[in-house]
Coordinates of C-alpha atoms in Angstrom, one line a residue:
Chain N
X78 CA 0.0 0.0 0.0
X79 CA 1.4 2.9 -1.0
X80 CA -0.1 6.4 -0.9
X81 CA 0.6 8.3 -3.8
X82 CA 0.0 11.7 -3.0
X83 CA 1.1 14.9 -4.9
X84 CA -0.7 17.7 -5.8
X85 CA -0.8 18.5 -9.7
X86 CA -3.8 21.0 -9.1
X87 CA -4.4 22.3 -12.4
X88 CA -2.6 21.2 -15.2
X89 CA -4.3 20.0 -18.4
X90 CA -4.4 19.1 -21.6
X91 CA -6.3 15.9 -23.0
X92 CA -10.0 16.7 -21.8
X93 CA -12.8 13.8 -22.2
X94 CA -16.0 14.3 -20.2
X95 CA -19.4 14.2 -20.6
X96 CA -21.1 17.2 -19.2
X97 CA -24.1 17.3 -17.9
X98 CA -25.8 20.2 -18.8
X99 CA -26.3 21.7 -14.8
X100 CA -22.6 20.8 -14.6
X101 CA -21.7 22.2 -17.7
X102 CA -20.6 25.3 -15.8
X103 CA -19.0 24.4 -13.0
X104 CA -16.7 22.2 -15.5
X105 CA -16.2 24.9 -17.5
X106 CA -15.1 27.3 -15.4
X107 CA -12.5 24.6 -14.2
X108 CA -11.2 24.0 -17.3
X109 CA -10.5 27.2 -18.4
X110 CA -8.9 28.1 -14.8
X111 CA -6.7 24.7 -15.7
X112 CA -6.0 25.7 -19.3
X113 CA -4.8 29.0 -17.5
X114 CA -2.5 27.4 -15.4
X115 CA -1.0 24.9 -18.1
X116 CA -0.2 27.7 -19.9
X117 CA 2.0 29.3 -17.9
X118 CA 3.9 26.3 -16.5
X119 CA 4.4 25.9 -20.1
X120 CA 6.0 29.0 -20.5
X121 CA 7.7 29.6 -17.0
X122 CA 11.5 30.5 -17.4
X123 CA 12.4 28.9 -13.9
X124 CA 10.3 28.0 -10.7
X125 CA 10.6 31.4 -9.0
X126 CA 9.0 33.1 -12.1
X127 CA 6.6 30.0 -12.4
X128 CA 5.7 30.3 -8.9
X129 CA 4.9 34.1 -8.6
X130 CA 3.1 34.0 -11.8
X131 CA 0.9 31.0 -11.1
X132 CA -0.6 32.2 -7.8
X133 CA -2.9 35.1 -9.4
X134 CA -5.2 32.3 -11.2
X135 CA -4.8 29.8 -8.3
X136 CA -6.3 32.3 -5.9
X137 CA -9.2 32.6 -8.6
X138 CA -10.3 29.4 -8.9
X139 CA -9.5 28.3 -5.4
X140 CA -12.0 29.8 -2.6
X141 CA -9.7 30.0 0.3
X142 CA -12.3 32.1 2.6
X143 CA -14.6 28.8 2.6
X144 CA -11.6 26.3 2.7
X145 CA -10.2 28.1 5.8
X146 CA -13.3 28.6 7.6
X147 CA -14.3 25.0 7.1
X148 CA -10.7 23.7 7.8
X149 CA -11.0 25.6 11.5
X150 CA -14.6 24.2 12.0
X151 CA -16.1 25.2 14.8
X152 CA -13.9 27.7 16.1
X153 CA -14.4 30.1 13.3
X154 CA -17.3 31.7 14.9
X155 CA -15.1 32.5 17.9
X156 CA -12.8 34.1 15.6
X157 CA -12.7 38.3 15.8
X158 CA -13.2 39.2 12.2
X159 CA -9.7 40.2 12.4
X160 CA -8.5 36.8 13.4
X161 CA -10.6 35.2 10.9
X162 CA -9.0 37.7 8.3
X163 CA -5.5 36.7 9.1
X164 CA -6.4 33.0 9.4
X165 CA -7.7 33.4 5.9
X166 CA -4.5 34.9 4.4
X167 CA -2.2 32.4 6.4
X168 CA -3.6 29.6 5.1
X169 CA -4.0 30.8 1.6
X170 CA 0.2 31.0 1.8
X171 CA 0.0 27.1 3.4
X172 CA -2.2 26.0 0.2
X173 CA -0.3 27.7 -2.4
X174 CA 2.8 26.4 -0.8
X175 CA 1.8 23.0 -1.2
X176 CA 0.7 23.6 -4.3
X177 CA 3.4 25.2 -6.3
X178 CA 5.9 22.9 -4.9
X179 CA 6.0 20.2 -6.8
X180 CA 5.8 22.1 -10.2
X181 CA 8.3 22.2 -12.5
X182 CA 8.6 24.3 -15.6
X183 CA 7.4 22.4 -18.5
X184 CA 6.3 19.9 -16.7
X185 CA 2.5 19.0 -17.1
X186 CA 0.2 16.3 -15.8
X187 CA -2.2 15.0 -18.2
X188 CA -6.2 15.2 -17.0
X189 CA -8.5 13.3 -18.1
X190 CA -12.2 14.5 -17.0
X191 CA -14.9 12.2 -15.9
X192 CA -18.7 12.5 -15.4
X193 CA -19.2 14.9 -12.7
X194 CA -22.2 14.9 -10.4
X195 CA -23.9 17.3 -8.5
X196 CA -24.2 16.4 -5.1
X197 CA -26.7 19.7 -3.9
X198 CA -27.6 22.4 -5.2
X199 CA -24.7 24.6 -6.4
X200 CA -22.4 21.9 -5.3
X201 CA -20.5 20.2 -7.9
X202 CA -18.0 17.0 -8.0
X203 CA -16.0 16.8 -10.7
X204 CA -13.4 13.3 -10.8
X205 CA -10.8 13.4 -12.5
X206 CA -7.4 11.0 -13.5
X207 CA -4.3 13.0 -13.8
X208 CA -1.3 10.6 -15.2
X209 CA 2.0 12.5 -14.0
X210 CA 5.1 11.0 -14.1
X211 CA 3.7 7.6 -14.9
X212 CA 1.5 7.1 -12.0
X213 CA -2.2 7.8 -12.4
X214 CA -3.8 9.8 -9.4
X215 CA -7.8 10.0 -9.3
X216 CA -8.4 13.7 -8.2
X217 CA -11.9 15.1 -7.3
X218 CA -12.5 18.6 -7.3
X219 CA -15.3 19.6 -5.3
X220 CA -16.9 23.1 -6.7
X221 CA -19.6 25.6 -5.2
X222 CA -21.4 28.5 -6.8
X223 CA -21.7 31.6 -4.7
X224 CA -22.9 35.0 -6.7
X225 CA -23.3 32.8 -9.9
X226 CA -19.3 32.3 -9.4
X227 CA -17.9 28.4 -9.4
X228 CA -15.0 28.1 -7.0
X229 CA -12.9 25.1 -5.7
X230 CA -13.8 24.4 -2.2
X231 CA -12.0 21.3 -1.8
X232 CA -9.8 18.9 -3.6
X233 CA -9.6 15.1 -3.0
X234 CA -6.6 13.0 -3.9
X235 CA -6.9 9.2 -3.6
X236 CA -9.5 9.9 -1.4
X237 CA -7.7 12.1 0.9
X238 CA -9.6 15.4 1.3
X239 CA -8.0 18.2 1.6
X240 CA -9.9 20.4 4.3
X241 CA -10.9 17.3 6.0
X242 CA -6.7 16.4 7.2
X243 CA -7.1 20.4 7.8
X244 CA -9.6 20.1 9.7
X245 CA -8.8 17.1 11.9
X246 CA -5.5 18.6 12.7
X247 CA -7.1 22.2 13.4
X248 CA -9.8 20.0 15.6
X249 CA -7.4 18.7 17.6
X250 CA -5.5 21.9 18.7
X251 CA -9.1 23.8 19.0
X252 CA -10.0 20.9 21.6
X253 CA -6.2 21.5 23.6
X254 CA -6.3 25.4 23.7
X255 CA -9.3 26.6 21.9
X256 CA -8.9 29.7 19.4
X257 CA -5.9 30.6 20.6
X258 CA -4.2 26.9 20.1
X259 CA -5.5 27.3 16.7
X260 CA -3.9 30.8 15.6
X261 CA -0.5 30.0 17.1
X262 CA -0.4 26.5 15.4
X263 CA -1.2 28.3 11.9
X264 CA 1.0 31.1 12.3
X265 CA 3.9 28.8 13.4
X266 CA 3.2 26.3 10.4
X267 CA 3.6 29.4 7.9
X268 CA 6.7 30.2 9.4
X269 CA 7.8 26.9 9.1
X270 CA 7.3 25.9 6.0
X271 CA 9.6 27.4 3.5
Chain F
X287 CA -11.1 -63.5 27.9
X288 CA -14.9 -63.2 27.8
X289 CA -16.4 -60.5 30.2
X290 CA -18.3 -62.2 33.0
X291 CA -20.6 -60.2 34.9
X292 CA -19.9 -60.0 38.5
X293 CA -21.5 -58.4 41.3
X294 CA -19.1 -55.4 41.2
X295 CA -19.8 -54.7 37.5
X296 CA -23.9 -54.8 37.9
X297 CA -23.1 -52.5 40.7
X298 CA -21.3 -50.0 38.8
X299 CA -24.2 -48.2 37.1
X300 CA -26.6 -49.0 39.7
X301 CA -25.0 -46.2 42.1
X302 CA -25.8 -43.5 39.9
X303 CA -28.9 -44.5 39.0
X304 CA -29.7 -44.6 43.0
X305 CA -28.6 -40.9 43.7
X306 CA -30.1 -40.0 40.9
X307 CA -33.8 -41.6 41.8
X308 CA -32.7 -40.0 45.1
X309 CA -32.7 -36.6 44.0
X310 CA -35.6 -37.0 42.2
X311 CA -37.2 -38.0 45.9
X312 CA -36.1 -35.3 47.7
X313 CA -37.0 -33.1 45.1
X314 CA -40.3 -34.3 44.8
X315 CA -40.5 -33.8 48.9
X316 CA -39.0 -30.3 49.1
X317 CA -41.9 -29.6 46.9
X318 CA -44.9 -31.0 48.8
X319 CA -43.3 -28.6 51.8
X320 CA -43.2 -25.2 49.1
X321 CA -45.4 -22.3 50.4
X322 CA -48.5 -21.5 48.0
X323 CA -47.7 -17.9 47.4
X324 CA -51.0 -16.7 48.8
X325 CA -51.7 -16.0 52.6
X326 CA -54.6 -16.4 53.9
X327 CA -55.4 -13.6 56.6
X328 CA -58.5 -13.8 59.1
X329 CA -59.4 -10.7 61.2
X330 CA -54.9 -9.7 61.2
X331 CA -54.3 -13.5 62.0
X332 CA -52.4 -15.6 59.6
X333 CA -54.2 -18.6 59.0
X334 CA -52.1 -21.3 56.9
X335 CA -53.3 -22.4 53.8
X336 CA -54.0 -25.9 53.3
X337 CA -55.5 -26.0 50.0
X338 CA -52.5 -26.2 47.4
X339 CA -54.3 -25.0 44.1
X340 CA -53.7 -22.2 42.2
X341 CA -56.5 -19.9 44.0
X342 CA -57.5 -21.3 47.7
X343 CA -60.6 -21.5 48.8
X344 CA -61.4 -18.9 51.2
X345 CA -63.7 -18.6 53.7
X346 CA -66.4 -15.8 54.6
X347 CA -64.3 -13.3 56.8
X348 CA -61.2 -14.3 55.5
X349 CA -58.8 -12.1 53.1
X350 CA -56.7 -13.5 50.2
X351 CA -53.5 -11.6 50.2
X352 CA -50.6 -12.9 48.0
X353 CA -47.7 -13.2 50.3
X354 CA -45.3 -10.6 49.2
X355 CA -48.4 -7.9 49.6
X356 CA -48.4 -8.8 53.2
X357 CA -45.8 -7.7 55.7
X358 CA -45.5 -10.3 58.5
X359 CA -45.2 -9.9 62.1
X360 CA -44.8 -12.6 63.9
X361 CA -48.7 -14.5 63.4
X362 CA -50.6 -11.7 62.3
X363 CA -49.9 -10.1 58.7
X364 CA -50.9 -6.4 58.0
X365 CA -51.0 -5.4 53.9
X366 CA -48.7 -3.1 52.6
X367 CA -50.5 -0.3 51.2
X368 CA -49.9 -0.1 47.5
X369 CA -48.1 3.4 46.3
X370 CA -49.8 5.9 44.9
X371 CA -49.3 5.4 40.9
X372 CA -46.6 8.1 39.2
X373 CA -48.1 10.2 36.7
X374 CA -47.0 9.0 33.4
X375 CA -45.3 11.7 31.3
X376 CA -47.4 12.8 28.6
X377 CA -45.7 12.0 25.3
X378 CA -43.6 14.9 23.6
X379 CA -44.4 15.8 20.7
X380 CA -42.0 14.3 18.5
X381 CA -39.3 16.3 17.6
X382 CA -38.6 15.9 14.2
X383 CA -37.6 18.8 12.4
X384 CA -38.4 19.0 8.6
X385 CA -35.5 21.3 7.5
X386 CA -33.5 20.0 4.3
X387 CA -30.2 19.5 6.2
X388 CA -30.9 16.7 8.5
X389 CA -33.6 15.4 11.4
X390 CA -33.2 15.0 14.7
X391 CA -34.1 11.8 16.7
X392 CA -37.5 12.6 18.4
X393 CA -37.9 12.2 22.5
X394 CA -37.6 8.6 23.4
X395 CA -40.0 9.1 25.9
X396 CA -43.0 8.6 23.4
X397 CA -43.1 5.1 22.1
X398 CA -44.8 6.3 19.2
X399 CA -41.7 8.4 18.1
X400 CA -40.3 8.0 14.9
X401 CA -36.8 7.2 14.4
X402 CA -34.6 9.6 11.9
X403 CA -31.4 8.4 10.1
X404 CA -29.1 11.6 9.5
X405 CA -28.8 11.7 6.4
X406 CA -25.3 11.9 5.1
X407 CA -23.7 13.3 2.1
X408 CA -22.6 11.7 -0.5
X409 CA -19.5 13.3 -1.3
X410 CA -16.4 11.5 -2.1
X411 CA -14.5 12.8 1.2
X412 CA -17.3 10.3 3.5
X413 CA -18.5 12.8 5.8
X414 CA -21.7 13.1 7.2
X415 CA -23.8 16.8 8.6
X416 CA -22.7 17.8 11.7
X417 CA -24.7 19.5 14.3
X418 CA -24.1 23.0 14.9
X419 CA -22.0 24.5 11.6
X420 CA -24.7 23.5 8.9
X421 CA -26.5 26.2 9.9
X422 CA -25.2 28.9 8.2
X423 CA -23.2 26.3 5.8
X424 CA -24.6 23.8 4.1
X425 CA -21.9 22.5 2.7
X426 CA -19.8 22.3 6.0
X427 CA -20.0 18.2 6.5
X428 CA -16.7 18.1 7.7
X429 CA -18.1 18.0 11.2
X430 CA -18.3 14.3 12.1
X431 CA -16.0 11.9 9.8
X432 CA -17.4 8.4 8.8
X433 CA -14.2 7.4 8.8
X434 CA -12.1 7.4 11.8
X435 CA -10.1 4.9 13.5
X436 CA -9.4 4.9 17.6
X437 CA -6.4 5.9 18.9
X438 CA -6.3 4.5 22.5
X439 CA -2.2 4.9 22.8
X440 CA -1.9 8.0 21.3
X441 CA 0.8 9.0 23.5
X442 CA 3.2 6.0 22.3
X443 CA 2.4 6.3 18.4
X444 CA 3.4 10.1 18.8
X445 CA 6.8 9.0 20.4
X446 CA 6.9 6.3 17.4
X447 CA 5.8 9.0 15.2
X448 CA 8.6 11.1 16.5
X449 CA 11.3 8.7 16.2
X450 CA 10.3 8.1 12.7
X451 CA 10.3 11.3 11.6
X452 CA 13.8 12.0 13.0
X453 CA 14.6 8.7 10.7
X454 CA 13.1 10.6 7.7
X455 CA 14.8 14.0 8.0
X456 CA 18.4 12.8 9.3
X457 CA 18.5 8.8 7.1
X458 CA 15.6 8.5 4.5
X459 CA 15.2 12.2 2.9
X460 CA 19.1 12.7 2.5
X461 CA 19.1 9.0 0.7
X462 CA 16.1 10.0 -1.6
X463 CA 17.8 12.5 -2.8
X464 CA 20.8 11.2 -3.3
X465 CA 18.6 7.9 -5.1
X466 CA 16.9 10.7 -7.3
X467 CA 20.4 12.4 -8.1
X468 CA 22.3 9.3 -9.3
X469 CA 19.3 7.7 -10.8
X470 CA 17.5 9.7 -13.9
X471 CA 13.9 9.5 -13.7
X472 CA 13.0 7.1 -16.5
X473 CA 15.4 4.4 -14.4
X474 CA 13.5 5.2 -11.3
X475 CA 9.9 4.9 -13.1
X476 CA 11.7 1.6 -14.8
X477 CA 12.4 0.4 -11.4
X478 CA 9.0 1.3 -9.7
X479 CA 7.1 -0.4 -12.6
X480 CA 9.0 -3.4 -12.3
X481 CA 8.4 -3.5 -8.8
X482 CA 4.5 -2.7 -9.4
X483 CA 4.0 -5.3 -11.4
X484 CA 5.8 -8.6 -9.6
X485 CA 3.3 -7.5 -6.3
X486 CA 1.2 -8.7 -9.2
X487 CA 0.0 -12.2 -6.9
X488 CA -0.9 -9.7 -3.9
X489 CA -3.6 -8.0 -6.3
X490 CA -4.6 -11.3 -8.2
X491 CA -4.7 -13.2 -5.1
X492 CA -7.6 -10.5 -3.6
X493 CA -9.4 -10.0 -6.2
X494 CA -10.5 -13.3 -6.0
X495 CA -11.0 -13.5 -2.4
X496 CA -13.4 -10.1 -2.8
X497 CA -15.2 -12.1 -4.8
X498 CA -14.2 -9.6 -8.0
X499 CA -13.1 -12.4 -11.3
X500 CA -13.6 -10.3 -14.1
X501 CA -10.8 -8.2 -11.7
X502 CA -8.7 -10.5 -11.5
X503 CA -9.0 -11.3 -15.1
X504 CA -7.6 -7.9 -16.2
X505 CA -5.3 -8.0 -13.2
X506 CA -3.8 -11.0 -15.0
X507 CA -3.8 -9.2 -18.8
X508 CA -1.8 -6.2 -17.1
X509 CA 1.1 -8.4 -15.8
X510 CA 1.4 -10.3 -18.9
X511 CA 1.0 -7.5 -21.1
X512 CA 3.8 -5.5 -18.9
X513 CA 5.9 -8.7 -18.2
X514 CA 5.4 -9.7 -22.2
X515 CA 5.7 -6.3 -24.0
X516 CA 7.0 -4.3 -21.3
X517 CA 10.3 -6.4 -20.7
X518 CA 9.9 -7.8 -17.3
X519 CA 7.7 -5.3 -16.5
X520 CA 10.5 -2.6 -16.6
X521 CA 7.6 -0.6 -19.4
X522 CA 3.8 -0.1 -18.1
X523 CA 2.6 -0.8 -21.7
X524 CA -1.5 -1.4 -19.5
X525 CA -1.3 2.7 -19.3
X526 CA -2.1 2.7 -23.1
X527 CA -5.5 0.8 -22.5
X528 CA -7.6 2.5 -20.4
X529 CA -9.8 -0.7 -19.3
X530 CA -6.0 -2.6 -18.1
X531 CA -5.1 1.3 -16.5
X532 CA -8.1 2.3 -14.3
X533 CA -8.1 -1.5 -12.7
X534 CA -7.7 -0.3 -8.9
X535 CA -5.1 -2.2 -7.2
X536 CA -6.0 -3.9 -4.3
X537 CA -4.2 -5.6 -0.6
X538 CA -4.9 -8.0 1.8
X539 CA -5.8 -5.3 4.4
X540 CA -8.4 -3.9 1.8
X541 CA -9.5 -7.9 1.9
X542 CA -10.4 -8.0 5.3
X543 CA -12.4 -4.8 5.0
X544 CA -14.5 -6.4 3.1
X545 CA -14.9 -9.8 4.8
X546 CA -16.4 -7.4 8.0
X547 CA -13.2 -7.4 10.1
X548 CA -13.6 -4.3 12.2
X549 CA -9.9 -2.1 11.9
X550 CA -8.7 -2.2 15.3
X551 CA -6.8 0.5 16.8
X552 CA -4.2 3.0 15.1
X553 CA -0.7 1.6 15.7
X554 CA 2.3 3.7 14.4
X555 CA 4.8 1.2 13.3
X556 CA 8.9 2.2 13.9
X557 CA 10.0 2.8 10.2
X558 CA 7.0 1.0 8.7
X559 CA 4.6 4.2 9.5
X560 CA 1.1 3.9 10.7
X561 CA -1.2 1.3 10.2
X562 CA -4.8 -0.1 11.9
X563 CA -4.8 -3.2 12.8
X564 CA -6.4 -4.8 10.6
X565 CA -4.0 -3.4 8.3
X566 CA -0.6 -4.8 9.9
X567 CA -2.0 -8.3 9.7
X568 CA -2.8 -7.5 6.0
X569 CA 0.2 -5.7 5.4
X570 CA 2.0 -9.4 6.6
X571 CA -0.1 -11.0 4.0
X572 CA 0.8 -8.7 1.6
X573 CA 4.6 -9.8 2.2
X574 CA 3.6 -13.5 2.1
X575 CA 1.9 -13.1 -1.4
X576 CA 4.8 -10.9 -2.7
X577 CA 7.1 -13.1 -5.1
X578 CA 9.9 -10.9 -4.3
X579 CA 9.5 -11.6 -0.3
X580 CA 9.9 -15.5 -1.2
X581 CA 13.3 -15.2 -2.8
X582 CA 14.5 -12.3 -0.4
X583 CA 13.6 -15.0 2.7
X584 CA 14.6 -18.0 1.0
X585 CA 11.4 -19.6 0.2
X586 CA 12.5 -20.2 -3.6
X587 CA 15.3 -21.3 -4.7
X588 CA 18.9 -21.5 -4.0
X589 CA 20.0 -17.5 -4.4
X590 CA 23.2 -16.2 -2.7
X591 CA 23.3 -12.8 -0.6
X592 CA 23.8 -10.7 -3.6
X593 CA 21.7 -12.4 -5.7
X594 CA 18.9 -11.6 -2.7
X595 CA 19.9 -8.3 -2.6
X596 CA 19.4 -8.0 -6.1
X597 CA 15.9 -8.8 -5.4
X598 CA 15.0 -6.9 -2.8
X599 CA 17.0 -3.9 -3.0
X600 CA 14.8 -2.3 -5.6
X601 CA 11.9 -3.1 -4.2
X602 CA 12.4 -1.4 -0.6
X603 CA 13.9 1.3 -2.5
X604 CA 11.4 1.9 -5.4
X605 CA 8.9 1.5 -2.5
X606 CA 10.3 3.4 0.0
X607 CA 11.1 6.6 -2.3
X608 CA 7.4 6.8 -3.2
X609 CA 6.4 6.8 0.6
X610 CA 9.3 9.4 1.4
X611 CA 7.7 11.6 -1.5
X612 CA 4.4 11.4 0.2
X613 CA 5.4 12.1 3.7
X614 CA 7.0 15.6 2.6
X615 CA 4.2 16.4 0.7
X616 CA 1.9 15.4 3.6
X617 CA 3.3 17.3 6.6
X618 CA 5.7 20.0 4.8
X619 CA 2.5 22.3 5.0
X620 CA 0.7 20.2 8.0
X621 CA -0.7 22.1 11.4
X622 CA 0.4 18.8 13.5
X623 CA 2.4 16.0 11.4
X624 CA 1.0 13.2 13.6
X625 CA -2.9 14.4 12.7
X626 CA -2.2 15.0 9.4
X627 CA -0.6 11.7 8.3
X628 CA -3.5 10.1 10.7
X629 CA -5.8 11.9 8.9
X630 CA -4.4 11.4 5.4
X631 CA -3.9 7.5 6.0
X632 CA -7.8 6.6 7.5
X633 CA -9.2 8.8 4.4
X634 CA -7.0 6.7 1.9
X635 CA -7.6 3.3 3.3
X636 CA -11.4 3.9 3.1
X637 CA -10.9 5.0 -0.8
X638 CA -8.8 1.7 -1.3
X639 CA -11.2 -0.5 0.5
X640 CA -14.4 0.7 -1.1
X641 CA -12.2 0.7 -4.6

């Protein structure tokens, strides 16, 4: 058993899928964010350049106000809404961290799309197989509309959800110091993590 | 020499037979001595009763009482007043609220209350509503997990966990490194295949025992197709098919999921990592099933030491680099490492297991 885990995010080309017509939009919007991306690992000179440039569309597609708030759980709401604002930007820099390391310039996964399903209203799953390197990963982006606007709220590789390990690690500190546990742990993870 | 009955032998089983007639006697007599369980009571005086059927007979003036209504006091009996009856609690109304996001088991006070089932999502991540955060978001169902596993000895698997992870920063990340810097990649995806596809029997082998032939039947096209066309395996020619490329693989552990065998506890194995377990024992089978693990131990054959080595050595490795690459990309970003991988693991093992 071994857990393949990387994170490819958004990084196309070869796009099968049926869409269903309710779907049609959320899938769209993904794969244009995707096409976006592949462009410019395409292009990148070097990983710095790559890096900086990629993050503008990330943050785009990616709604990091829902993934953090659903990451912390139930201590959001004890959150002043300046806390909650910091909390929001810190783990924006965690995600894109994890993220943009493993890209390399040039270097693309291929996706293939599969039928995606819509699990509530305004809530969209979208599978997907991304072959990268020569191991196949089965991704599932999760996508919600808010303001007519399709976002990523969570991503699921090989079943592991992203804001669910978030959230059982954020779960446990909330439960050992409450809010404050929380904002320290975050804040020292950021500054960890280079 | 013929048996001859003797006094001796008739007398062996007649002694049982007596004590057992004799119990049978004594029974019979402690019975005709049993109390009727009804007191007859005349004017405060107990009177006994000789009539032995159900209900005696009484007399005018006399009172019936069954004995254990009757508090005794020496020969006169006075009755024990019977309490006062408690009000019943009038039923609730059943509390069953009829938003969208879920319904709440109604009072169990009113026998008449329906049961609700909360409903859970079906999203891929396996998580059902939770209480208090739907409110304002729906799609918050990150609440209560359907997938956790116990963790009674937390405070040894974080010391393990610890250990291990000094083992990956100071032995295992320098050596992957150094593994990825001499080899090129196409060697190390040569190597990784190859080992992929002899752990061939471990998928075969469960397949069947999931019940899953047709499975197993393009389990078995892959290897020969790599083994055949991809020189020993050394070339994943399946990727080119999709039906031979989306075949799941599958593990012993995954196995015994499906046979109903709860997980167990977490356990966070020195150098091996975490596993439930359920999973250990699998992972054991998993080494029993693995061609490569029958040469290595000397199960096969006659190989000497470097001819073992030559066996196994690219199979820890190839194995090992993969799990190194995870771990990074696991807790480089994490909150807690130990939660994280926890948390990463349980999620996987559900995917592979329902796969």
């Amino acid at each position: 058993m071994t857990i393949r885990l990387l994170l490819p995010v958004l990084l196309l080309p070869l796009l099968t899928g049926i869409a269903h017509a309710s779907n049609e939009a959320a899938e769209n919007r993904l794969k244009s964010s995707v096409a976006e991306v592949v462009t410019i690992v395409k292009g990148a000179a070097n990983r710095e350049a790559l890096i900086a440039s990629v993050k503008t569309p990330l943050q785009r597609i990616l709604n990091f106000s829902v993934m953090t708030k659903r990451s912390i759980g139930p201590g959001w709401k004890q959150l002043t809404p300046e806390q909650q604002q910091e909390a929001v930007g810190l783990f924006t820099t965690l995600i894109l961290r994890t993220y943009t390391a493993k890209f390399t310039p040039g270097d693309c996964p291929s996706m293939e799309y599969k039928p995606s399903s819509s699990t509530a209203p305004g809530r969209v799953e979208i599978p997907t197989t991304s072959l990268y390197k020569g191991s196949r990963y089965d991704v599932v982006y999760r996508m919600e509309e808010q303001n007519g606007a399709w976002s990523i709220t969570d991503v699921v590789i090989e079943g592991v959800s992203l804001v669910a390990d978030y959230r059982s690690q954020f779960d446990a500190e909330f439960k050992s110091g409450g809010t404050e546990a929380v904002m320290k742990a975050l804040r020292n993870s950021v500054a960890q993590a280079k | 020499m013929p048996t001859r009955l003797s006094p001796a032998t008739l007398g062996f089983p007649i002694l049982p037979g007596v004590i057992f007639l004799g119990c049978l006697f004594s029974g019979y007599a402690f019975a005709e001595s049993e109390t009727t369980p009804y007191m007859m009571v005349d004017s405060g005086k107990i009177i006994p009763v000789k009539d032995t059927s159900d209900v005696p007979r009484k007399a005018s003036g006399q009172t019936l009482y069954l004995s254990s209504s009757v508090s005794v006091n020496g020969n006169s009996a006075t009755p024990i007043p019977t309490p006062e009856p408690k009000p019943t609690p009038s039923p609730s109304k059943a509390v069953v609220r009829k938003d969208k996001s879920r319904a709440v088991m109604a009072s169990a006070a009113s026998a008449k209350s329906g049961i609700t089932v909360r409903k859970s999502s079906a999203s891929a991540g396996g998580t059902c509503k939770t209480a208090g955060a739907t409110e304002d978001d729906p799609g918050d169902d990150y609440g209560h997990p359907t997938a956790t596993i116990s963790d009674p000895i937390q405070p040894v698997n974080r010391g393990v966990f610890w250990c291990n992870h000094q083992l990956y920063h100071y032995v295992f990340s320098p050596l992957n490194k150094t593994y990825k810097f001499v080899l090129p990649h196409p060697v190390r995806t040569g190597i990784s295949n190859a080992v992929n596809n002899v752990e061939y029997p471990v998928r075969f082998v469960n397949d069947l025992l999931q019940w899953k032939p047709a499975k197993a039947g393009l389990e078995t096209e892959k290897f020969l197709l790599n083994t055949t066309a991809g020189i020993g395996g050394l070339v994943k020619v399946s990727n080119k098919f999709p039906a031979l490329a989306e075949v799941k693989p599958t593990d012993t552990a995954a196995t015994f999921a499906k046979w109903g065998i709860p997980s167990g506890c977490y356990i966070v194995w020195p150098v091996i990592g975490p596993k439930s377990l359920r999973d250990t024992v699998g992972f054991a089978g998993d080494i029993a099933l693995n061609p490569a693990s029958w040469f290595t131990y000397g199960l096969v054959g006659g190989l000497t030491g470097t001819a073992t080595l030559a066996v196994s050595a690219p199979q820890t490795v190839g194995n090992t680099s993969d799990k190194v690459d995870t771990y990074e990309t696991l807790t480089h970003t994490s909150i807690d490492r130990y939660n994280a991988v926890k948390s990463a693991y349980i999620q996987n093992r559900k995917k592979v297991e329902s796969q």
